[in-house]
């Protein structure tokens, strides 16, 4: 026991407690309690209480109710999920037939970037807003060494951390005696493929507008990530004294041309910095907004995906994907939730029936066996 | 003279293998020259040290003591590992709780030790009178040395073990109570050494030249042989430290054992701490979990290195190691990885469990002391809890060993009648406090006219002479019955309560212990022969007691019976009811008494331990003489006990009565049962000092705060004012404590399996990199704040059935007997439930998140959101699981359970709500809120909680329906009555009906006016009573 109440020891340790007490013996030691205990409900353990008992009788309706609620919800989710359009292309290029096969062993600093184009056909049109994701497989963003390799103070615009990043960033903390901004393995390995989408209409390639803002959490973009502060808004000056991450082709202040999407508050960067939970993950890349109510966002038809292939995944057996998806109130395509709800609902319903039978059959025997007549 | 003496001593040491011998020169007078070389022996001073620590060694020694406990040591190791190596969690997460526990314990122990120091000082500085150079000197007790001649006055305690040299009483005797030593409040007579009893003042004492040889066995019972003036001394010459001088003005004695060598000090050093069955189970479970923990860490370490054998996995380009990491030796790396996994999973054995268990026990014990029903109005005493470690053991008792006198009976001896020569005499006025003034008050009911008054006179003379009662003019007589005659100043003190009653009986006639009075005439020759025999026996060096007994055996024969006296000791109120209830509860009740068989058997019949149709098996040899009866029993216990036959027989008896038990034999019987094959849980209850040994021996010792001093109460684990309170203590409090703590222990393990197992599973998806699934704050607070209070208050408040029901239906006690709720089956069930829930949480979240979007704005969640989702489901599930187990929802339970959940949500909102300054990571920023903004997260949480709770609910319902325990049946009927008792007058029927139904065997005659019919359509019962109809 961590804490040991040795009140007993206390009492025993002094059989001679009566030494100084003439006529010793009775009433020798310990506080003599003469006061009658209070007659309060709490002290007498008689607080009014609700005493529910889980019996077949009480649980039966609950099972039926759960069944009746879960099954419709499940069906609803399932239908919603099925109505979601999702299209996925693996552009890793491991297969020799793939147009991106030539870029398979690309390295970070290949200039000009290796480009490849993949044509695909959408069978169904995407009616509502389309979300464009890139997906990586076998990429351990959740590795401990990787997860902690960042400095949130630096990313929050703290000037001292900018020049003196946290030790957690090692070995991506400094390069050539200059602090790296943004430091750490996560930032260093930022996804840098460029994806462009074209609609092919009678051999004409129409670029599809990809919106790069609104892909990161609002709170991340506006609160958690901040550029360093100082005189003026010239990011180049603010990042003075730091160096770019080793793998990056250009420094952080040149990620984007727009000032409100540059530096640490670049949304692609912020998205990447939110480390994924599992080794197979997708990250939001671009948004495709529905232009008007008359035509779908992406009509059924031919499309082509232009890839500036910079990000090597072959060395660790990884895969790269591009995903186009519409979104409902419950997110993307996810058959699990609907099926799970339907299954659990059905099980509950079934159990309800079983319990009803048991209750009828055995309830009688158990509870009325001794009843006379 | 001296040489002869020494020769004798040497002779003594030849045939006995003495363990320790010492030579004491009385008054430090060295032996006359010419004797052998005088080697002064060194003896300790008279300082008593019961404290464990000094000011200087407190911190190191206390820390050492605390870390010797396996749990604390384990947490210390974890903490050190966290400090030394790079581990996934911060050292604060385990250091802070450990520091808290250690500090609280240290403060408590420090305070206790300070109290001990205070007591020691009081004892060591207590003034003692002793003789120095012919003068009486007052000094502090601690300065006393072996060989000093000490003077002790009346009512003072002896400062060390003394040889009684002389007394102020003419006959060289003194009276002593050992109430504070062994609790016996009776007065014992001790005799001064023959040769010195004439020395009455300091000068005479100072002139004394004497040597004492002490030969001592260091066994538990001190055999004590000393020599003074070549005279063997016995225990009647020895005055022990701690005993109190009574009824004697002053005595002189010489110190022979001082300080820590006194018998008192030697005796109280060897006390073992009692541990409850629950605690033992808990420790076993702990070891199981420790094994699970180690195997988890091992599996993960091995898998990590298997997985990492491909270099692109060990060190992909995006996640390079630092230079020192790369250079580190492979085995060192593997070992640190193993330790890191240990740290990651260490929460499976939480510090908080110890704190919670201790708090539950400590706070829970207050309900016992607060119990109004266990308060005795007459004495103004309530129950006392001396240790809260054994609360739950009260619900596990299989054997109750009870003392008779003072426990089952009132210990209030009243003279009822006497029988002389076959004529029965009863008091003229029957008791009721009426006093008769002298013997003439005896009304001869059956007096034969002309009966010789001589016999009666002889009878009363025998009664008047043959006793050890002392007349005392002071009324501060402890322990013993005080005379109710306020106008009389005479109070009788004696070594046996029987005798007091008798003497009082002669004085006045009040209230059936019988005592035979017989006589024998001795001629002068015979007398001198007898006297000589006795004297020789008393002087014997060896087997003195045995030889004395032989002599007495020789003399005490051919007696002429004069008559008999009868003394009544009334049964305690509700003793029979209590015993009946205990037996119904499956507890075997044994009565261990020092009384003779007939008296004890009569009490057993009276208190329904034996019934009229009980077949009595007597393991005695019938003899009229009690002494031989005693011998027979003693021999029996010696031989049969060893052969286990006694045990075999007794275990198959419904009740056992052991008579003529010495205190140590009582303890032996308890020990015998305790160590028998099934290791049953024993409880000993008694009121007197003669019960202390058995109280200490039994698993749970209960003291009755009774007449014979507080010794039993002080040495007990729990003390109650009356025997009848045992019923509520065991059947209600014990049952509650057991149910509460077993759920608490199981639940703690369960909730930590739920907590840690997802972490384990997560390792398979994060490259065995020891990445935590949950944020540090969650890891730290899970056991401290989010899930601690509901279970603590469950542990304090839970009542699975009402206290009244438990009291009315003692057989419910059988439902929890033999540690039923902590058996392996239950433990495995809980553990598997935990694993199942953990799998549901983890893979549920996994499937929910796997490669998909769960927000309506298309944005993605990261690993912390994943962990938070698992954690949210976890906190809700384990809290709701407890809610499902709670049968007694007071507002406190509601507050704690719902409050904890609200607290979790509020905390999470706050924790993620701002950018925390001084924190080097902001990973939880807005994670919780973002999660709540996602519909599928809500749906997932609800689904996973439902799935996690489903199997447990199903198991509960099915077990209840198909194999209900007695408790569950009672619970069910409780509802029935609950529903039907909207009209108060119906409640009675419900109660009757419940009792009748539950018992099953009880024929409906008891409730023939109620008939119940099951109504299958309504799943309810209809009860008919006359014209009325009730529905449950």
PDB file of N, CA, C and O in Angstrom, chain B residues 285-339:
ATOM      1  N   UNK B 285      -3.270  -9.393  -8.650  1.00  0.00           N
ATOM      2  CA  UNK B 285      -3.684  -8.771  -9.912  1.00  0.00           C
ATOM      3  C   UNK B 285      -2.600  -7.818 -10.416  1.00  0.00           C
ATOM      4  O   UNK B 285      -2.331  -7.727 -11.606  1.00  0.00           O
ATOM      5  N   UNK B 286      -2.007  -7.128  -9.455  1.00  0.00           N
ATOM      6  CA  UNK B 286      -0.941  -6.199  -9.820  1.00  0.00           C
ATOM      7  C   UNK B 286       0.191  -6.918 -10.517  1.00  0.00           C
ATOM      8  O   UNK B 286       0.723  -6.450 -11.520  1.00  0.00           O
ATOM      9  N   UNK B 287       0.528  -8.070  -9.960  1.00  0.00           N
ATOM     10  CA  UNK B 287       1.630  -8.829 -10.553  1.00  0.00           C
ATOM     11  C   UNK B 287       1.228  -9.291 -11.950  1.00  0.00           C
ATOM     12  O   UNK B 287       2.013  -9.211 -12.887  1.00  0.00           O
ATOM     13  N   UNK B 288      -0.039  -9.713 -12.088  1.00  0.00           N
ATOM     14  CA  UNK B 288      -0.517 -10.103 -13.418  1.00  0.00           C
ATOM     15  C   UNK B 288      -0.368  -8.924 -14.380  1.00  0.00           C
ATOM     16  O   UNK B 288       0.139  -9.069 -15.494  1.00  0.00           O
ATOM     17  N   UNK B 289      -0.767  -7.758 -13.902  1.00  0.00           N
ATOM     18  CA  UNK B 289      -0.699  -6.591 -14.781  1.00  0.00           C
ATOM     19  C   UNK B 289       0.739  -6.182 -15.068  1.00  0.00           C
ATOM     20  O   UNK B 289       1.041  -5.712 -16.150  1.00  0.00           O
ATOM     21  N   UNK B 290       1.579  -6.403 -14.082  1.00  0.00           N
ATOM     22  CA  UNK B 290       2.988  -6.111 -14.303  1.00  0.00           C
ATOM     23  C   UNK B 290       3.529  -7.028 -15.401  1.00  0.00           C
ATOM     24  O   UNK B 290       4.276  -6.594 -16.286  1.00  0.00           O
ATOM     25  N   UNK B 291       3.111  -8.289 -15.349  1.00  0.00           N
ATOM     26  CA  UNK B 291       3.524  -9.236 -16.389  1.00  0.00           C
ATOM     27  C   UNK B 291       2.971  -8.791 -17.739  1.00  0.00           C
ATOM     28  O   UNK B 291       3.690  -8.813 -18.750  1.00  0.00           O
ATOM     29  N   UNK B 292       1.700  -8.405 -17.739  1.00  0.00           N
ATOM     30  CA  UNK B 292       1.106  -7.935 -18.999  1.00  0.00           C
ATOM     31  C   UNK B 292       1.902  -6.744 -19.527  1.00  0.00           C
ATOM     32  O   UNK B 292       2.242  -6.676 -20.707  1.00  0.00           O
ATOM     33  N   UNK B 293       2.218  -5.849 -18.608  1.00  0.00           N
ATOM     34  CA  UNK B 293       2.958  -4.646 -18.986  1.00  0.00           C
ATOM     35  C   UNK B 293       4.306  -5.006 -19.599  1.00  0.00           C
ATOM     36  O   UNK B 293       4.669  -4.516 -20.680  1.00  0.00           O
ATOM     37  N   UNK B 294       5.017  -5.887 -18.912  1.00  0.00           N
ATOM     38  CA  UNK B 294       6.349  -6.249 -19.403  1.00  0.00           C
ATOM     39  C   UNK B 294       6.234  -6.963 -20.741  1.00  0.00           C
ATOM     40  O   UNK B 294       6.989  -6.692 -21.676  1.00  0.00           O
ATOM     41  N   UNK B 295       5.242  -7.859 -20.853  1.00  0.00           N
ATOM     42  CA  UNK B 295       5.140  -8.581 -22.123  1.00  0.00           C
ATOM     43  C   UNK B 295       4.733  -7.632 -23.242  1.00  0.00           C
ATOM     44  O   UNK B 295       5.229  -7.749 -24.364  1.00  0.00           O
ATOM     45  N   UNK B 296       3.861  -6.688 -22.929  1.00  0.00           N
ATOM     46  CA  UNK B 296       3.496  -5.695 -23.944  1.00  0.00           C
ATOM     47  C   UNK B 296       4.734  -4.960 -24.430  1.00  0.00           C
ATOM     48  O   UNK B 296       4.957  -4.788 -25.633  1.00  0.00           O
ATOM     49  N   UNK B 297       5.544  -4.509 -23.462  1.00  0.00           N
ATOM     50  CA  UNK B 297       6.742  -3.752 -23.823  1.00  0.00           C
ATOM     51  C   UNK B 297       7.697  -4.628 -24.619  1.00  0.00           C
ATOM     52  O   UNK B 297       8.292  -4.175 -25.604  1.00  0.00           O
ATOM     53  N   UNK B 298       7.818  -5.893 -24.204  1.00  0.00           N
ATOM     54  CA  UNK B 298       8.719  -6.802 -24.909  1.00  0.00           C
ATOM     55  C   UNK B 298       8.248  -7.037 -26.340  1.00  0.00           C
ATOM     56  O   UNK B 298       9.029  -6.913 -27.291  1.00  0.00           O
ATOM     57  N   UNK B 299       6.954  -7.333 -26.459  1.00  0.00           N
ATOM     58  CA  UNK B 299       6.400  -7.594 -27.797  1.00  0.00           C
ATOM     59  C   UNK B 299       6.673  -6.408 -28.702  1.00  0.00           C
ATOM     60  O   UNK B 299       7.168  -6.551 -29.822  1.00  0.00           O
ATOM     61  N   UNK B 300       6.380  -5.231 -28.171  1.00  0.00           N
ATOM     62  CA  UNK B 300       6.555  -4.041 -28.996  1.00  0.00           C
ATOM     63  C   UNK B 300       8.016  -3.799 -29.358  1.00  0.00           C
ATOM     64  O   UNK B 300       8.333  -3.394 -30.469  1.00  0.00           O
ATOM     65  N   UNK B 301       8.903  -4.069 -28.385  1.00  0.00           N
ATOM     66  CA  UNK B 301      10.328  -3.853 -28.673  1.00  0.00           C
ATOM     67  C   UNK B 301      10.781  -4.802 -29.775  1.00  0.00           C
ATOM     68  O   UNK B 301      11.451  -4.389 -30.729  1.00  0.00           O
ATOM     69  N   UNK B 302      10.405  -6.076 -29.614  1.00  0.00           N
ATOM     70  CA  UNK B 302      10.811  -7.059 -30.618  1.00  0.00           C
ATOM     71  C   UNK B 302      10.244  -6.672 -31.980  1.00  0.00           C
ATOM     72  O   UNK B 302      10.973  -6.589 -32.977  1.00  0.00           O
ATOM     73  N   UNK B 303       8.943  -6.370 -31.995  1.00  0.00           N
ATOM     74  CA  UNK B 303       8.315  -6.016 -33.272  1.00  0.00           C
ATOM     75  C   UNK B 303       8.957  -4.777 -33.874  1.00  0.00           C
ATOM     76  O   UNK B 303       9.119  -4.684 -35.088  1.00  0.00           O
ATOM     77  N   UNK B 304       9.321  -3.847 -33.003  1.00  0.00           N
ATOM     78  CA  UNK B 304       9.942  -2.628 -33.505  1.00  0.00           C
ATOM     79  C   UNK B 304      11.199  -2.954 -34.294  1.00  0.00           C
ATOM     80  O   UNK B 304      11.408  -2.440 -35.382  1.00  0.00           O
ATOM     81  N   UNK B 305      12.006  -3.851 -33.719  1.00  0.00           N
ATOM     82  CA  UNK B 305      13.264  -4.143 -34.401  1.00  0.00           C
ATOM     83  C   UNK B 305      13.071  -5.029 -35.614  1.00  0.00           C
ATOM     84  O   UNK B 305      13.818  -4.924 -36.583  1.00  0.00           O
ATOM     85  N   UNK B 306      12.052  -5.864 -35.573  1.00  0.00           N
ATOM     86  CA  UNK B 306      11.734  -6.641 -36.777  1.00  0.00           C
ATOM     87  C   UNK B 306      11.288  -5.680 -37.885  1.00  0.00           C
ATOM     88  O   UNK B 306      11.756  -5.730 -39.023  1.00  0.00           O
ATOM     89  N   UNK B 307      10.410  -4.780 -37.514  1.00  0.00           N
ATOM     90  CA  UNK B 307       9.849  -3.845 -38.477  1.00  0.00           C
ATOM     91  C   UNK B 307      10.924  -2.924 -39.033  1.00  0.00           C
ATOM     92  O   UNK B 307      10.932  -2.586 -40.214  1.00  0.00           O
ATOM     93  N   UNK B 308      11.840  -2.547 -38.147  1.00  0.00           N
ATOM     94  CA  UNK B 308      12.864  -1.584 -38.542  1.00  0.00           C
ATOM     95  C   UNK B 308      14.018  -2.211 -39.309  1.00  0.00           C
ATOM     96  O   UNK B 308      14.930  -1.515 -39.716  1.00  0.00           O
ATOM     97  N   UNK B 309      13.963  -3.532 -39.451  1.00  0.00           N
ATOM     98  CA  UNK B 309      15.106  -4.174 -40.101  1.00  0.00           C
ATOM     99  C   UNK B 309      15.310  -3.641 -41.512  1.00  0.00           C
ATOM    100  O   UNK B 309      16.417  -3.655 -42.038  1.00  0.00           O
ATOM    101  N   UNK B 310      14.225  -3.142 -42.125  1.00  0.00           N
ATOM    102  CA  UNK B 310      14.368  -2.472 -43.425  1.00  0.00           C
ATOM    103  C   UNK B 310      14.827  -1.042 -43.156  1.00  0.00           C
ATOM    104  O   UNK B 310      14.142  -0.307 -42.453  1.00  0.00           O
ATOM    105  N   UNK B 311      15.938  -0.646 -43.715  1.00  0.00           N
ATOM    106  CA  UNK B 311      16.473   0.681 -43.374  1.00  0.00           C
ATOM    107  C   UNK B 311      15.519   1.816 -43.746  1.00  0.00           C
ATOM    108  O   UNK B 311      15.469   2.833 -43.063  1.00  0.00           O
ATOM    109  N   UNK B 312      14.749   1.620 -44.830  1.00  0.00           N
ATOM    110  CA  UNK B 312      13.865   2.739 -45.203  1.00  0.00           C
ATOM    111  C   UNK B 312      12.754   2.956 -44.190  1.00  0.00           C
ATOM    112  O   UNK B 312      12.113   3.989 -44.167  1.00  0.00           O
ATOM    113  N   UNK B 313      12.532   1.917 -43.367  1.00  0.00           N
ATOM    114  CA  UNK B 313      11.538   2.122 -42.313  1.00  0.00           C
ATOM    115  C   UNK B 313      12.184   2.723 -41.077  1.00  0.00           C
ATOM    116  O   UNK B 313      11.604   3.552 -40.406  1.00  0.00           O
ATOM    117  N   UNK B 314      13.388   2.259 -40.788  1.00  0.00           N
ATOM    118  CA  UNK B 314      14.065   2.751 -39.607  1.00  0.00           C
ATOM    119  C   UNK B 314      14.364   4.237 -39.752  1.00  0.00           C
ATOM    120  O   UNK B 314      14.135   5.017 -38.835  1.00  0.00           O
ATOM    121  N   UNK B 315      14.820   4.599 -40.939  1.00  0.00           N
ATOM    122  CA  UNK B 315      15.237   5.985 -41.111  1.00  0.00           C
ATOM    123  C   UNK B 315      14.894   6.451 -42.523  1.00  0.00           C
ATOM    124  O   UNK B 315      15.763   6.561 -43.374  1.00  0.00           O
ATOM    125  N   UNK B 316      13.606   6.698 -42.792  1.00  0.00           N
ATOM    126  CA  UNK B 316      13.269   7.202 -44.120  1.00  0.00           C
ATOM    127  C   UNK B 316      13.837   8.605 -44.307  1.00  0.00           C
ATOM    128  O   UNK B 316      14.190   9.268 -43.330  1.00  0.00           O
ATOM    129  N   UNK B 317      13.899   9.025 -45.545  1.00  0.00           N
ATOM    130  CA  UNK B 317      14.553  10.319 -45.788  1.00  0.00           C
ATOM    131  C   UNK B 317      13.882  11.468 -45.068  1.00  0.00           C
ATOM    132  O   UNK B 317      14.496  12.459 -44.721  1.00  0.00           O
ATOM    133  N   UNK B 318      12.594  11.303 -44.819  1.00  0.00           N
ATOM    134  CA  UNK B 318      11.874  12.433 -44.196  1.00  0.00           C
ATOM    135  C   UNK B 318      12.019  12.445 -42.683  1.00  0.00           C
ATOM    136  O   UNK B 318      11.522  13.324 -42.008  1.00  0.00           O
ATOM    137  N   UNK B 319      12.643  11.435 -42.121  1.00  0.00           N
ATOM    138  CA  UNK B 319      12.643  11.344 -40.665  1.00  0.00           C
ATOM    139  C   UNK B 319      13.986  10.785 -40.203  1.00  0.00           C
ATOM    140  O   UNK B 319      14.090   9.658 -39.764  1.00  0.00           O
ATOM    141  N   UNK B 320      14.999  11.634 -40.316  1.00  0.00           N
ATOM    142  CA  UNK B 320      16.348  11.186 -40.013  1.00  0.00           C
ATOM    143  C   UNK B 320      16.625  11.247 -38.515  1.00  0.00           C
ATOM    144  O   UNK B 320      16.030  12.034 -37.788  1.00  0.00           O
ATOM    145  N   UNK B 321      17.560  10.398 -38.108  1.00  0.00           N
ATOM    146  CA  UNK B 321      17.966  10.414 -36.703  1.00  0.00           C
ATOM    147  C   UNK B 321      19.067  11.445 -36.503  1.00  0.00           C
ATOM    148  O   UNK B 321      19.726  11.854 -37.455  1.00  0.00           O
ATOM    149  N   UNK B 322      19.262  11.789 -35.259  1.00  0.00           N
ATOM    150  CA  UNK B 322      20.396  12.669 -34.968  1.00  0.00           C
ATOM    151  C   UNK B 322      21.652  11.811 -34.918  1.00  0.00           C
ATOM    152  O   UNK B 322      21.582  10.585 -34.782  1.00  0.00           O
ATOM    153  N   UNK B 323      22.754  12.492 -34.970  1.00  0.00           N
ATOM    154  CA  UNK B 323      24.033  11.779 -35.023  1.00  0.00           C
ATOM    155  C   UNK B 323      24.260  10.885 -33.790  1.00  0.00           C
ATOM    156  O   UNK B 323      24.580   9.700 -33.936  1.00  0.00           O
ATOM    157  N   UNK B 324      24.059  11.416 -32.552  1.00  0.00           N
ATOM    158  CA  UNK B 324      24.265  10.536 -31.383  1.00  0.00           C
ATOM    159  C   UNK B 324      23.331   9.327 -31.389  1.00  0.00           C
ATOM    160  O   UNK B 324      23.713   8.240 -30.973  1.00  0.00           O
ATOM    161  N   UNK B 325      22.127   9.532 -31.859  1.00  0.00           N
ATOM    162  CA  UNK B 325      21.177   8.418 -31.895  1.00  0.00           C
ATOM    163  C   UNK B 325      21.692   7.299 -32.799  1.00  0.00           C
ATOM    164  O   UNK B 325      21.538   6.126 -32.502  1.00  0.00           O
ATOM    165  N   UNK B 326      22.251   7.703 -33.905  1.00  0.00           N
ATOM    166  CA  UNK B 326      22.714   6.726 -34.879  1.00  0.00           C
ATOM    167  C   UNK B 326      23.882   5.913 -34.326  1.00  0.00           C
ATOM    168  O   UNK B 326      24.011   4.736 -34.581  1.00  0.00           O
ATOM    169  N   UNK B 327      24.702   6.611 -33.544  1.00  0.00           N
ATOM    170  CA  UNK B 327      25.923   5.960 -33.068  1.00  0.00           C
ATOM    171  C   UNK B 327      25.664   5.008 -31.912  1.00  0.00           C
ATOM    172  O   UNK B 327      26.500   4.181 -31.591  1.00  0.00           O
ATOM    173  N   UNK B 328      24.516   5.131 -31.297  1.00  0.00           N
ATOM    174  CA  UNK B 328      24.280   4.365 -30.074  1.00  0.00           C
ATOM    175  C   UNK B 328      24.271   2.867 -30.356  1.00  0.00           C
ATOM    176  O   UNK B 328      23.793   2.413 -31.393  1.00  0.00           O
ATOM    177  N   UNK B 329      24.810   2.177 -29.377  1.00  0.00           N
ATOM    178  CA  UNK B 329      24.882   0.726 -29.450  1.00  0.00           C
ATOM    179  C   UNK B 329      23.484   0.120 -29.622  1.00  0.00           C
ATOM    180  O   UNK B 329      22.524   0.549 -28.994  1.00  0.00           O
ATOM    181  N   UNK B 330      23.390  -0.897 -30.446  1.00  0.00           N
ATOM    182  CA  UNK B 330      22.093  -1.481 -30.768  1.00  0.00           C
ATOM    183  C   UNK B 330      21.383  -2.010 -29.521  1.00  0.00           C
ATOM    184  O   UNK B 330      20.187  -1.787 -29.330  1.00  0.00           O
ATOM    185  N   UNK B 331      22.154  -2.685 -28.645  1.00  0.00           N
ATOM    186  CA  UNK B 331      21.520  -3.285 -27.473  1.00  0.00           C
ATOM    187  C   UNK B 331      21.060  -2.216 -26.504  1.00  0.00           C
ATOM    188  O   UNK B 331      20.001  -2.308 -25.904  1.00  0.00           O
ATOM    189  N   UNK B 332      21.881  -1.176 -26.399  1.00  0.00           N
ATOM    190  CA  UNK B 332      21.489  -0.068 -25.542  1.00  0.00           C
ATOM    191  C   UNK B 332      20.206   0.569 -26.073  1.00  0.00           C
ATOM    192  O   UNK B 332      19.280   0.888 -25.329  1.00  0.00           O
ATOM    193  N   UNK B 333      20.169   0.689 -27.412  1.00  0.00           N
ATOM    194  CA  UNK B 333      18.978   1.266 -28.029  1.00  0.00           C
ATOM    195  C   UNK B 333      17.753   0.403 -27.751  1.00  0.00           C
ATOM    196  O   UNK B 333      16.688   0.892 -27.398  1.00  0.00           O
ATOM    197  N   UNK B 334      17.953  -0.895 -27.924  1.00  0.00           N
ATOM    198  CA  UNK B 334      16.835  -1.809 -27.703  1.00  0.00           C
ATOM    199  C   UNK B 334      16.369  -1.727 -26.256  1.00  0.00           C
ATOM    200  O   UNK B 334      15.169  -1.719 -25.966  1.00  0.00           O
ATOM    201  N   UNK B 335      17.332  -1.615 -25.346  1.00  0.00           N
ATOM    202  CA  UNK B 335      16.957  -1.542 -23.936  1.00  0.00           C
ATOM    203  C   UNK B 335      16.216  -0.246 -23.628  1.00  0.00           C
ATOM    204  O   UNK B 335      15.195  -0.244 -22.943  1.00  0.00           O
ATOM    205  N   UNK B 336      16.716   0.859 -24.169  1.00  0.00           N
ATOM    206  CA  UNK B 336      16.003   2.122 -23.918  1.00  0.00           C
ATOM    207  C   UNK B 336      14.629   2.091 -24.558  1.00  0.00           C
ATOM    208  O   UNK B 336      13.677   2.636 -24.016  1.00  0.00           O
ATOM    209  N   UNK B 337      14.527   1.424 -25.701  1.00  0.00           N
ATOM    210  CA  UNK B 337      13.204   1.306 -26.316  1.00  0.00           C
ATOM    211  C   UNK B 337      12.264   0.511 -25.425  1.00  0.00           C
ATOM    212  O   UNK B 337      11.102   0.881 -25.246  1.00  0.00           O
ATOM    213  N   UNK B 338      12.804  -0.550 -24.849  1.00  0.00           N
ATOM    214  CA  UNK B 338      11.991  -1.367 -23.939  1.00  0.00           C
ATOM    215  C   UNK B 338      11.509  -0.514 -22.770  1.00  0.00           C
ATOM    216  O   UNK B 338      10.330  -0.509 -22.417  1.00  0.00           O
ATOM    217  N   UNK B 339      12.424   0.253 -22.203  1.00  0.00           N
ATOM    218  CA  UNK B 339      12.052   1.114 -21.077  1.00  0.00           C
ATOM    219  C   UNK B 339      11.031   2.156 -21.510  1.00  0.00           C
ATOM    220  O   UNK B 339      10.082   2.454 -20.777  1.00  0.00           O
TER     221      UNK B 339
END
